[in-house]
PDB file of C-alpha atoms in Angstrom:
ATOM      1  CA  UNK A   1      36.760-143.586 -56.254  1.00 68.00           C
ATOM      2  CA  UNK A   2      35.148-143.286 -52.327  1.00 84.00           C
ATOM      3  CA  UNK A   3      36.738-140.120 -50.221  1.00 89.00           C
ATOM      4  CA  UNK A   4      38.992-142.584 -48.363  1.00 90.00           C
ATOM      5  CA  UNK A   5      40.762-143.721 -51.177  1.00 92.00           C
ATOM      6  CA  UNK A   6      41.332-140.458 -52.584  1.00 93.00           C
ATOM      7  CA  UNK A   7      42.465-139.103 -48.791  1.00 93.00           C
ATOM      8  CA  UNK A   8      44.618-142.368 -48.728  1.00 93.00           C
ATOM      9  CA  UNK A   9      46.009-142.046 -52.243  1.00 94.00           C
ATOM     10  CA  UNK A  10      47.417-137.844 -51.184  1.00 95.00           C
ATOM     11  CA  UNK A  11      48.776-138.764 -48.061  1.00 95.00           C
ATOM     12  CA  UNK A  12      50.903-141.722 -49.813  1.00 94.00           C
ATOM     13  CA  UNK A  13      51.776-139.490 -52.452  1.00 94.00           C
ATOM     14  CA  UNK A  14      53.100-136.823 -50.007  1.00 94.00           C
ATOM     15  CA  UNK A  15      54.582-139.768 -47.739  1.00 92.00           C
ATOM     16  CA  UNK A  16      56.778-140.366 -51.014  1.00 91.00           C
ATOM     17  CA  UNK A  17      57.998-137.028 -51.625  1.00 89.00           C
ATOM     18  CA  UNK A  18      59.271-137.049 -47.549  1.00 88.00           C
ATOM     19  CA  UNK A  19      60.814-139.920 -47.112  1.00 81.00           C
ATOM     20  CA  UNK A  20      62.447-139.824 -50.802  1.00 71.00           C
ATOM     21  CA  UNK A  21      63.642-143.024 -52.651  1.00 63.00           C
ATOM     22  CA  UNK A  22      60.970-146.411 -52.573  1.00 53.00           C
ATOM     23  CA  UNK A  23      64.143-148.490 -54.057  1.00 56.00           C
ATOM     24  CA  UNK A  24      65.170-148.778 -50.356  1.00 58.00           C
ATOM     25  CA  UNK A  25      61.913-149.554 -49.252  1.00 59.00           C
ATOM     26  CA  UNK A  26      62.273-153.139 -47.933  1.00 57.00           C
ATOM     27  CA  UNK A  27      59.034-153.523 -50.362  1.00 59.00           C
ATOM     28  CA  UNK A  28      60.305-152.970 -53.546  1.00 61.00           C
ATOM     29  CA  UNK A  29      64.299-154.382 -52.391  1.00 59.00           C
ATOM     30  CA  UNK A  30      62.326-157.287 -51.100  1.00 59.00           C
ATOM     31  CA  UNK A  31      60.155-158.162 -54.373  1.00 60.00           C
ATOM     32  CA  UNK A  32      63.679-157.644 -56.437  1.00 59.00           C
ATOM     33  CA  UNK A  33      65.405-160.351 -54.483  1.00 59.00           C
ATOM     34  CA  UNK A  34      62.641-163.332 -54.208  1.00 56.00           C
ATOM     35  CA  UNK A  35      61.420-162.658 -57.999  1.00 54.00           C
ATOM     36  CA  UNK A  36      64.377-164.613 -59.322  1.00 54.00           C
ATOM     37  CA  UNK A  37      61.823-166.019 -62.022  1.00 62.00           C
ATOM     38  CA  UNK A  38      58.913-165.103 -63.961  1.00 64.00           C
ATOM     39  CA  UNK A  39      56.723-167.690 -62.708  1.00 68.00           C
ATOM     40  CA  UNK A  40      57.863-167.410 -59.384  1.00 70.00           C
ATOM     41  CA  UNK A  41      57.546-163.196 -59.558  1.00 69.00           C
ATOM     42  CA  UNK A  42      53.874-163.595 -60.781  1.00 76.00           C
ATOM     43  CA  UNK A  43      53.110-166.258 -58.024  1.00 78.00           C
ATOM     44  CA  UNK A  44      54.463-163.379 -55.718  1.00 75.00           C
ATOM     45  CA  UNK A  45      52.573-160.554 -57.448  1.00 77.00           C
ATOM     46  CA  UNK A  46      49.410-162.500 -57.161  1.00 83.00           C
ATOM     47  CA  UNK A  47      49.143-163.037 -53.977  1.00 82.00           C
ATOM     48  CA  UNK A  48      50.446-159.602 -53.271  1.00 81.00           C
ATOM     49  CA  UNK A  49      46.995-158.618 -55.048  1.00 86.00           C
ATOM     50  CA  UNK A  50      45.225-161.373 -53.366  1.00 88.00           C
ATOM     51  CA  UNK A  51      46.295-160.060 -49.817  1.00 85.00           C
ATOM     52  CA  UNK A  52      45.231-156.511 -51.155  1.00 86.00           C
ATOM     53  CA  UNK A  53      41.823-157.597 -51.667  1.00 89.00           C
ATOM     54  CA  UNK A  54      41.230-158.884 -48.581  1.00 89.00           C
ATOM     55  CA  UNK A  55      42.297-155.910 -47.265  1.00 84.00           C
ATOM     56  CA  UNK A  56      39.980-153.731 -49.186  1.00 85.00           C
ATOM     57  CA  UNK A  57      37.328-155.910 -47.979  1.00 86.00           C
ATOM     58  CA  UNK A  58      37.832-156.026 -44.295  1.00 84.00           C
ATOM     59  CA  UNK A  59      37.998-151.827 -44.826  1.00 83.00           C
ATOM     60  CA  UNK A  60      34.840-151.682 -46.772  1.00 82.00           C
ATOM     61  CA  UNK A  61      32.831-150.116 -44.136  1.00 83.00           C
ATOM     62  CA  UNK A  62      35.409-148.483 -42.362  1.00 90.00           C
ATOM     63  CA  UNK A  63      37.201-145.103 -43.928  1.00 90.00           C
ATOM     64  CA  UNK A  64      39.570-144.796 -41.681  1.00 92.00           C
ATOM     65  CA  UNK A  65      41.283-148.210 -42.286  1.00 90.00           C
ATOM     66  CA  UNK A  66      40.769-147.825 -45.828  1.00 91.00           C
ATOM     67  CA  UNK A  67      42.453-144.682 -46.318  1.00 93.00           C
ATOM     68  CA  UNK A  68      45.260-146.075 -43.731  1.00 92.00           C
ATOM     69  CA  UNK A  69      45.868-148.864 -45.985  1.00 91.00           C
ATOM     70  CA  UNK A  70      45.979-147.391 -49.307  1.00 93.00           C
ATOM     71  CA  UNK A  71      48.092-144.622 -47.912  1.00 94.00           C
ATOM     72  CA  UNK A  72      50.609-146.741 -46.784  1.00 90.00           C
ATOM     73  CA  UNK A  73      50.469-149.097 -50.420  1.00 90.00           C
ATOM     74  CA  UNK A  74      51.349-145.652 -52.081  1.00 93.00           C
ATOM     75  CA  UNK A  75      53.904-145.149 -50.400  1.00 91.00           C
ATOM     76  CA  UNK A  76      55.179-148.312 -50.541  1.00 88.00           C
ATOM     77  CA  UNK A  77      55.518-148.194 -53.871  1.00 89.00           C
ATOM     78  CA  UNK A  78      55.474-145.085 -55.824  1.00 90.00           C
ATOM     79  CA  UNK A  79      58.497-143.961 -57.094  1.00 86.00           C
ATOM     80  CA  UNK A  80      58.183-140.215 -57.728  1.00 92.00           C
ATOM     81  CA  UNK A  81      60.234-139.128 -55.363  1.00 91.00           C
ATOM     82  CA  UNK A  82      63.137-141.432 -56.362  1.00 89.00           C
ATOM     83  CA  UNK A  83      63.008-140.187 -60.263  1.00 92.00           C
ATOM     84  CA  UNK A  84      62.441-137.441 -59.364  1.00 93.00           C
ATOM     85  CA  UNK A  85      66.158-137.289 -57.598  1.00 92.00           C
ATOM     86  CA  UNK A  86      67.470-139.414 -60.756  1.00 93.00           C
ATOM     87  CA  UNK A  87      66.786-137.090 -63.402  1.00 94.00           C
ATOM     88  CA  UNK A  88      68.405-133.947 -61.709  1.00 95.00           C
ATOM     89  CA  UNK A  89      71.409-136.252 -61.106  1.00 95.00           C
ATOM     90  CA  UNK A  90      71.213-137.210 -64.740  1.00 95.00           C
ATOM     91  CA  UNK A  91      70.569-133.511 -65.921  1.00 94.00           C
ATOM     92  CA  UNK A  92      73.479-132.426 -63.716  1.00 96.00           C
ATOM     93  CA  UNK A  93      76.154-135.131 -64.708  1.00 96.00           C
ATOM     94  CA  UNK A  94      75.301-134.540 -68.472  1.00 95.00           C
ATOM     95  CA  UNK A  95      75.686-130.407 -68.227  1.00 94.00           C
ATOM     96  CA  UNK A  96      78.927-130.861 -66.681  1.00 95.00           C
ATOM     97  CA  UNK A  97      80.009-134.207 -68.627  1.00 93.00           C
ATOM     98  CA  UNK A  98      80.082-136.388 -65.769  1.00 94.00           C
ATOM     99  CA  UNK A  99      79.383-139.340 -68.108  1.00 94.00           C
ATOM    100  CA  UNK A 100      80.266-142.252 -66.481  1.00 94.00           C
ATOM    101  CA  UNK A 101      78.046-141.397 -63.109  1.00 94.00           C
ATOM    102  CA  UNK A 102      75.196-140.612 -65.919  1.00 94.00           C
ATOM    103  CA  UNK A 103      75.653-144.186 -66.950  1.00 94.00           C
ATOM    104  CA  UNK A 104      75.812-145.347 -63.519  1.00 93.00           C
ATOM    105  CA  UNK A 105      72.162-144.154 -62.965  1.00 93.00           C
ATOM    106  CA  UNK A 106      70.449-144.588 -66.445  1.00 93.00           C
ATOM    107  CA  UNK A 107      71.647-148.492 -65.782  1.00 90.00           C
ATOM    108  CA  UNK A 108      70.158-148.077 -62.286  1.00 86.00           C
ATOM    109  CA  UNK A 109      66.737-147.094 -63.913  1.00 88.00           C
ATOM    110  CA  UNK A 110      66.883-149.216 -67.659  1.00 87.00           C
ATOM    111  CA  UNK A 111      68.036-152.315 -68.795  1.00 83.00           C
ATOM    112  CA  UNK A 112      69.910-150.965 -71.565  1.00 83.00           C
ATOM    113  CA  UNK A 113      73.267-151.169 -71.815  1.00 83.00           C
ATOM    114  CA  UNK A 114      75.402-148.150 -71.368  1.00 85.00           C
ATOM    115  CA  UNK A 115      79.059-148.125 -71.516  1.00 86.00           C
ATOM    116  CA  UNK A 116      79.338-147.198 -75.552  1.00 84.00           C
ATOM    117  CA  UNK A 117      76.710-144.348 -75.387  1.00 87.00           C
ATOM    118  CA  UNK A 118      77.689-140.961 -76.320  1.00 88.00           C
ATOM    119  CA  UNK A 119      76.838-138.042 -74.727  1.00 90.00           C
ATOM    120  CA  UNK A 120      74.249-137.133 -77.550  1.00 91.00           C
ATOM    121  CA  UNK A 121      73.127-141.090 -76.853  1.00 91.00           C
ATOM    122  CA  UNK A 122      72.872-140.835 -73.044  1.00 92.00           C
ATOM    123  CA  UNK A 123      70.838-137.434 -73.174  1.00 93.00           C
ATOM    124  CA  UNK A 124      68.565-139.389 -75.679  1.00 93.00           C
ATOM    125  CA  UNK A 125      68.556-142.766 -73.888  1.00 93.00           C
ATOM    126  CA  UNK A 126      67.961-140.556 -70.288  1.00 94.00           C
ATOM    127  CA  UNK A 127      64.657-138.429 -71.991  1.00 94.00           C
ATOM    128  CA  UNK A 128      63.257-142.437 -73.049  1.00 93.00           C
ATOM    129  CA  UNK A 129      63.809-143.545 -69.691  1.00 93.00           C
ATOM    130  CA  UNK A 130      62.462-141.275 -67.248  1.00 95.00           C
ATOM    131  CA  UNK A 131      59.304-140.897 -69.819  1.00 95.00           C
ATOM    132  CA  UNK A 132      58.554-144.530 -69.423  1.00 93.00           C
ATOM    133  CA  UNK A 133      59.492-144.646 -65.805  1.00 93.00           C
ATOM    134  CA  UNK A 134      57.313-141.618 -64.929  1.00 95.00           C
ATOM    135  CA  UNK A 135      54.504-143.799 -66.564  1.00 95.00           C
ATOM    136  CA  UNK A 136      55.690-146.995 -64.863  1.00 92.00           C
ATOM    137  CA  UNK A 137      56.346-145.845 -61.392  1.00 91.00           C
ATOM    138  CA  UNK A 138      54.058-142.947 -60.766  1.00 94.00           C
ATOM    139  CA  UNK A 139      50.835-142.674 -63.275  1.00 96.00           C
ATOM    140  CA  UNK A 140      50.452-146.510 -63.445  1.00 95.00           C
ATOM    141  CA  UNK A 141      50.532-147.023 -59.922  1.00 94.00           C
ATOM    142  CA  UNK A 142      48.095-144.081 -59.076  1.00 96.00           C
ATOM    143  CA  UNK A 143      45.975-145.047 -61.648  1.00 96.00           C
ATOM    144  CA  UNK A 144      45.111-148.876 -60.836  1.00 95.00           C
ATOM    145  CA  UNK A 145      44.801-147.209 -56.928  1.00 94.00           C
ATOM    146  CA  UNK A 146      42.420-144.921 -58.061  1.00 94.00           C
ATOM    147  CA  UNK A 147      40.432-147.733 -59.709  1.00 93.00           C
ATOM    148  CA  UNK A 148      41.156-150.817 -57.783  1.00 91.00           C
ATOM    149  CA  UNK A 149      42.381-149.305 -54.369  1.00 92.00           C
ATOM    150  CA  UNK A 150      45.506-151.500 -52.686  1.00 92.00           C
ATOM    151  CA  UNK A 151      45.151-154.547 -54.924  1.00 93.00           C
ATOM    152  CA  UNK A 152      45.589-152.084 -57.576  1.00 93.00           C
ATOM    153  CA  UNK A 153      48.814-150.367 -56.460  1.00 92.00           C
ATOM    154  CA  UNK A 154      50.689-153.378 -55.053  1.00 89.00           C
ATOM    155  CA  UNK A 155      50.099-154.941 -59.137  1.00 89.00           C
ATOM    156  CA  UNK A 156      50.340-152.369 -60.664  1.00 90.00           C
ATOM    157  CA  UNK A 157      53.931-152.025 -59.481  1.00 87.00           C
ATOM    158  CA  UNK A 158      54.759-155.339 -59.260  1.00 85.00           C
ATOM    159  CA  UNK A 159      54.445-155.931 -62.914  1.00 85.00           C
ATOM    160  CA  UNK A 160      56.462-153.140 -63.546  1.00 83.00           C
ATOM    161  CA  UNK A 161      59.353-154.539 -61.270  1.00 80.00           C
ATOM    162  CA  UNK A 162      58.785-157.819 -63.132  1.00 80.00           C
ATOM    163  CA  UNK A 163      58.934-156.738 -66.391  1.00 75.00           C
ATOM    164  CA  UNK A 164      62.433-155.021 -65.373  1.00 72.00           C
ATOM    165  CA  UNK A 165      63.654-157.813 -63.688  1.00 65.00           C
ATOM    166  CA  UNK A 166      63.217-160.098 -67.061  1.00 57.00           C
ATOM    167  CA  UNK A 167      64.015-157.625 -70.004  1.00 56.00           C
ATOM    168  CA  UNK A 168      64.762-159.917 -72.477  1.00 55.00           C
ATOM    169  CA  UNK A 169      62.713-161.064 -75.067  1.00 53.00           C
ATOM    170  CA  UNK A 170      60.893-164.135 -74.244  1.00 52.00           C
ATOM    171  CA  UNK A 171      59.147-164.298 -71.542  1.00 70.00           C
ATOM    172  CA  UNK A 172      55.819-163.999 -73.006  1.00 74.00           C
ATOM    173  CA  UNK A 173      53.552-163.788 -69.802  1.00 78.00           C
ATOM    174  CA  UNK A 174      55.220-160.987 -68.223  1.00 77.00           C
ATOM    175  CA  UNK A 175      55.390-159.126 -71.364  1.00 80.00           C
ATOM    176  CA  UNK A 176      51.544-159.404 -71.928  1.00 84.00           C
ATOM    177  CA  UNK A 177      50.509-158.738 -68.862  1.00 86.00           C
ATOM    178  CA  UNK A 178      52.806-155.428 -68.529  1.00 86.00           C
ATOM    179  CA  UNK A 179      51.317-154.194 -71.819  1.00 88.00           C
ATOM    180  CA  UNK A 180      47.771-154.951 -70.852  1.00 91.00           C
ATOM    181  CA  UNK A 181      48.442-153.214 -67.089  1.00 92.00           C
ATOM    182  CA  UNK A 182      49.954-150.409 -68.576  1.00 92.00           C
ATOM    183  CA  UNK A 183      47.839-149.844 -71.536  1.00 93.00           C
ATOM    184  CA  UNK A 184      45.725-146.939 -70.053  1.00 95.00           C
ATOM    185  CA  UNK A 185      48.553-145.140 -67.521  1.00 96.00           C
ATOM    186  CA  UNK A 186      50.550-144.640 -70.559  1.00 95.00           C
ATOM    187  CA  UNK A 187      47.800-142.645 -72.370  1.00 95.00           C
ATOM    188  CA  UNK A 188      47.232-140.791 -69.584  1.00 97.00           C
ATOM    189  CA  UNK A 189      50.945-140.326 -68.934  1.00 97.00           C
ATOM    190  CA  UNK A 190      50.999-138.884 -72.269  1.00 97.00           C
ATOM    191  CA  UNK A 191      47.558-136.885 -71.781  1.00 97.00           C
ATOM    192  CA  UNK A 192      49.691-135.318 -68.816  1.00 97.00           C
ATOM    193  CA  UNK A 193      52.599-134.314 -70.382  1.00 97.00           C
ATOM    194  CA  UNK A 194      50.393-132.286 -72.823  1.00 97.00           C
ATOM    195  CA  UNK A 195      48.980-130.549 -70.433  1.00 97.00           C
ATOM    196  CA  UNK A 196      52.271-129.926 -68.009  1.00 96.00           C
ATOM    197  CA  UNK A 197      54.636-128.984 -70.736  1.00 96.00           C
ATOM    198  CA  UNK A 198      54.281-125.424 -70.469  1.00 96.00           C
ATOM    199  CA  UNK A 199      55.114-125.582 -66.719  1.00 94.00           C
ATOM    200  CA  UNK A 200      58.748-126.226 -66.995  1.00 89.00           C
ATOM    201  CA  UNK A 201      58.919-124.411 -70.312  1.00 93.00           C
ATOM    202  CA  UNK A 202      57.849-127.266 -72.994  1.00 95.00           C
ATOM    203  CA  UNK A 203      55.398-127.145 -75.866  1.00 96.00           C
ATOM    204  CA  UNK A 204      52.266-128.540 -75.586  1.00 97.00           C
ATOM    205  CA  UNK A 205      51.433-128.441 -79.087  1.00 96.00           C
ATOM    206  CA  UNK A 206      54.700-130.581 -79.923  1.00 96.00           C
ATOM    207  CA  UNK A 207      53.871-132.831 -76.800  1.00 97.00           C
ATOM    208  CA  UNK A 208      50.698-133.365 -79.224  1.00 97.00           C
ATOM    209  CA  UNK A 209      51.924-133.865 -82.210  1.00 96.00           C
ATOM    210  CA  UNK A 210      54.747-136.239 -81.519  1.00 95.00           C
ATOM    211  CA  UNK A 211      52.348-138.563 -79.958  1.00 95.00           C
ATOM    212  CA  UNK A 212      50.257-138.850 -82.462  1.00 93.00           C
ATOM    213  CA  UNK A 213      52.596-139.057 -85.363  1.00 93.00           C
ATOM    214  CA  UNK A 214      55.895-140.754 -84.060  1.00 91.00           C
ATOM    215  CA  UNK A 215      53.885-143.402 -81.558  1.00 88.00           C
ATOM    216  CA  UNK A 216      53.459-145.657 -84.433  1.00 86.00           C
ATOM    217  CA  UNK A 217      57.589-145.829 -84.804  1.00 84.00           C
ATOM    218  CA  UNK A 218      58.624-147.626 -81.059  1.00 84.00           C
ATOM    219  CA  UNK A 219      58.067-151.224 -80.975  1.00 82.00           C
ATOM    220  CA  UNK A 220      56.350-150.870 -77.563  1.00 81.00           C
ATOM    221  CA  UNK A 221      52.246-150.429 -77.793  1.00 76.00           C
ATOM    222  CA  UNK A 222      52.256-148.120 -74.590  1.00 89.00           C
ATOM    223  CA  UNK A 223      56.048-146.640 -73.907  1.00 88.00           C
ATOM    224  CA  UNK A 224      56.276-145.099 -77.242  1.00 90.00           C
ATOM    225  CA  UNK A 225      52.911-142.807 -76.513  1.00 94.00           C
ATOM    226  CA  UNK A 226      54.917-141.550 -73.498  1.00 95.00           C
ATOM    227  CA  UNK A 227      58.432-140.982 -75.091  1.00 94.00           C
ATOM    228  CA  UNK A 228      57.239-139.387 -77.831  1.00 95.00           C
ATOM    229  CA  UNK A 229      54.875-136.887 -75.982  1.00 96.00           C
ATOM    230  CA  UNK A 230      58.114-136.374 -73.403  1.00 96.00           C
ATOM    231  CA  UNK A 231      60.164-135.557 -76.993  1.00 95.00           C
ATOM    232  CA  UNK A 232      57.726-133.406 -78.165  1.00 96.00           C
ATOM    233  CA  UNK A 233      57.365-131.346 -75.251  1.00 97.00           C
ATOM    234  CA  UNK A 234      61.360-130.682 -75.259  1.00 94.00           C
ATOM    235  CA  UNK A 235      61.473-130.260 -79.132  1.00 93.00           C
ATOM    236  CA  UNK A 236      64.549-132.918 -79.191  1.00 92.00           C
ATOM    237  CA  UNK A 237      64.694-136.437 -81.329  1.00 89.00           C
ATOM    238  CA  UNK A 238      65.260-139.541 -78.988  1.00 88.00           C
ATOM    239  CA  UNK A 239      65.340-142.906 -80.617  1.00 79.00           C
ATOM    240  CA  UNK A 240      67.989-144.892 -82.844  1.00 72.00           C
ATOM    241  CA  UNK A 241      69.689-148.231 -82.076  1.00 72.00           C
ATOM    242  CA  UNK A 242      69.394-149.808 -77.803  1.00 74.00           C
ATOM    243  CA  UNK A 243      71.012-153.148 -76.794  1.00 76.00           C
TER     244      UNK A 243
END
């Protein structure tokens, strides 16, 4: 990865944390409402990528513009800032037993349905989700920009919004492609969580160990490397029965 990129890549990453939630970027609102198909969201994501690579090109030999470029991509679309705002709303709601503005924003971040979950259910379903969000909407993204540069982040991200657009089973493409694009962020996602569980208090050894033992038990390839190492590192049991 050149010095540009990496310069771009920060400055995006502190763009997100100041100007807070990328779901009302017209970006990401944008992709949601023209993607009203599989075949038409990959058309879209591919010549997102195809517009990136022309613009890592024309930057080659010119830092400035590159780092320009891919800071504004990470802005675009990394959502740190934005979960980051969703999980103390959902950590807040469920200490007090707000429950139905908990379900309000797990439904805002997975496709699961919430109206029947309990609170032990919600607290569960909310650890799952913002494990495989962190790895969709932060790690993923940073990691195919640190590789591929704006071509990278603009896919990266719109797979993820495709794959959540079309949830159900079925749509074979989408679901191949997510699990091939996210096949190394969620390792390191879960490499991560190892290593930052002792900052807010968590156990790095049981971050360890419930990634290697209980990965094996989520149908997913990638989110259940993430969800377990977030379980681990909290000591609690997530899991059971999702519609």
């Amino acid at each position: 990865m050149g010095a540009a990129r990496a310069i771009g890549l920060v400055l995006g990453v502190a763009a997100d944390g100041v100007l807070g939630d990328p779901r009302r970027r017209p970006t990401v609102s944008a992709f949601r409402r023209v993607a009203g198909s599989p075949g038409r969201g990959l058309a879209i994501a591919g010549f997102a990528v195809a517009g990136g690579l022309l613009l890592e090109r024309a930057a080659r030999d010119r830092p400035l513009v590159q780092a320009s470029a891919t800071a504004v991509s990470t802005w675009a679309v990394l959502g740190a800032a934005g979960l980051a705002l969703d999980g103390t709303s959902l950590a807040r709601d469920l200490e007090e037993c707000n429950f139905e503005p908990a379900r309000e924003t797990l439904s805002s971040l997975d496709p699961r349905l919430a109206d029947d979950l309990s609170a032990i259910a919600l607290s569960r379903a909310s650890v799952e989700t913002l494990a495989e969000n962190t790895s969709d909407v932060v790690v993923a993204p940073l990691v195919w920009g640190a590789v591929a540069g704006v071509p990278g982040l603009l896919g990266a991200r719109a797979v993820s919004l495709l794959r959540r657009a079309h949830a159900r089973p079925g749509h074979w493409v989408v679901d191949r492609l997510d699990e091939l694009v996210h096949l190394i962020p969620t390792r390191v996602a879960a490499a991560l969580t190892v290593l930052a569980a002792p900052v807010v208090g968590g156990s790095a050894g049981g971050a360890w160990r419930a990634w290697r033992r209980d990965t094996i038990a989520h149908p997913s390839p990638n989110a259940g490397r993430v969800e377990a190492a977030f379980a681990g590192a909290l000591e609690v049991r997530v899991g059971g029965r999702t519609v």
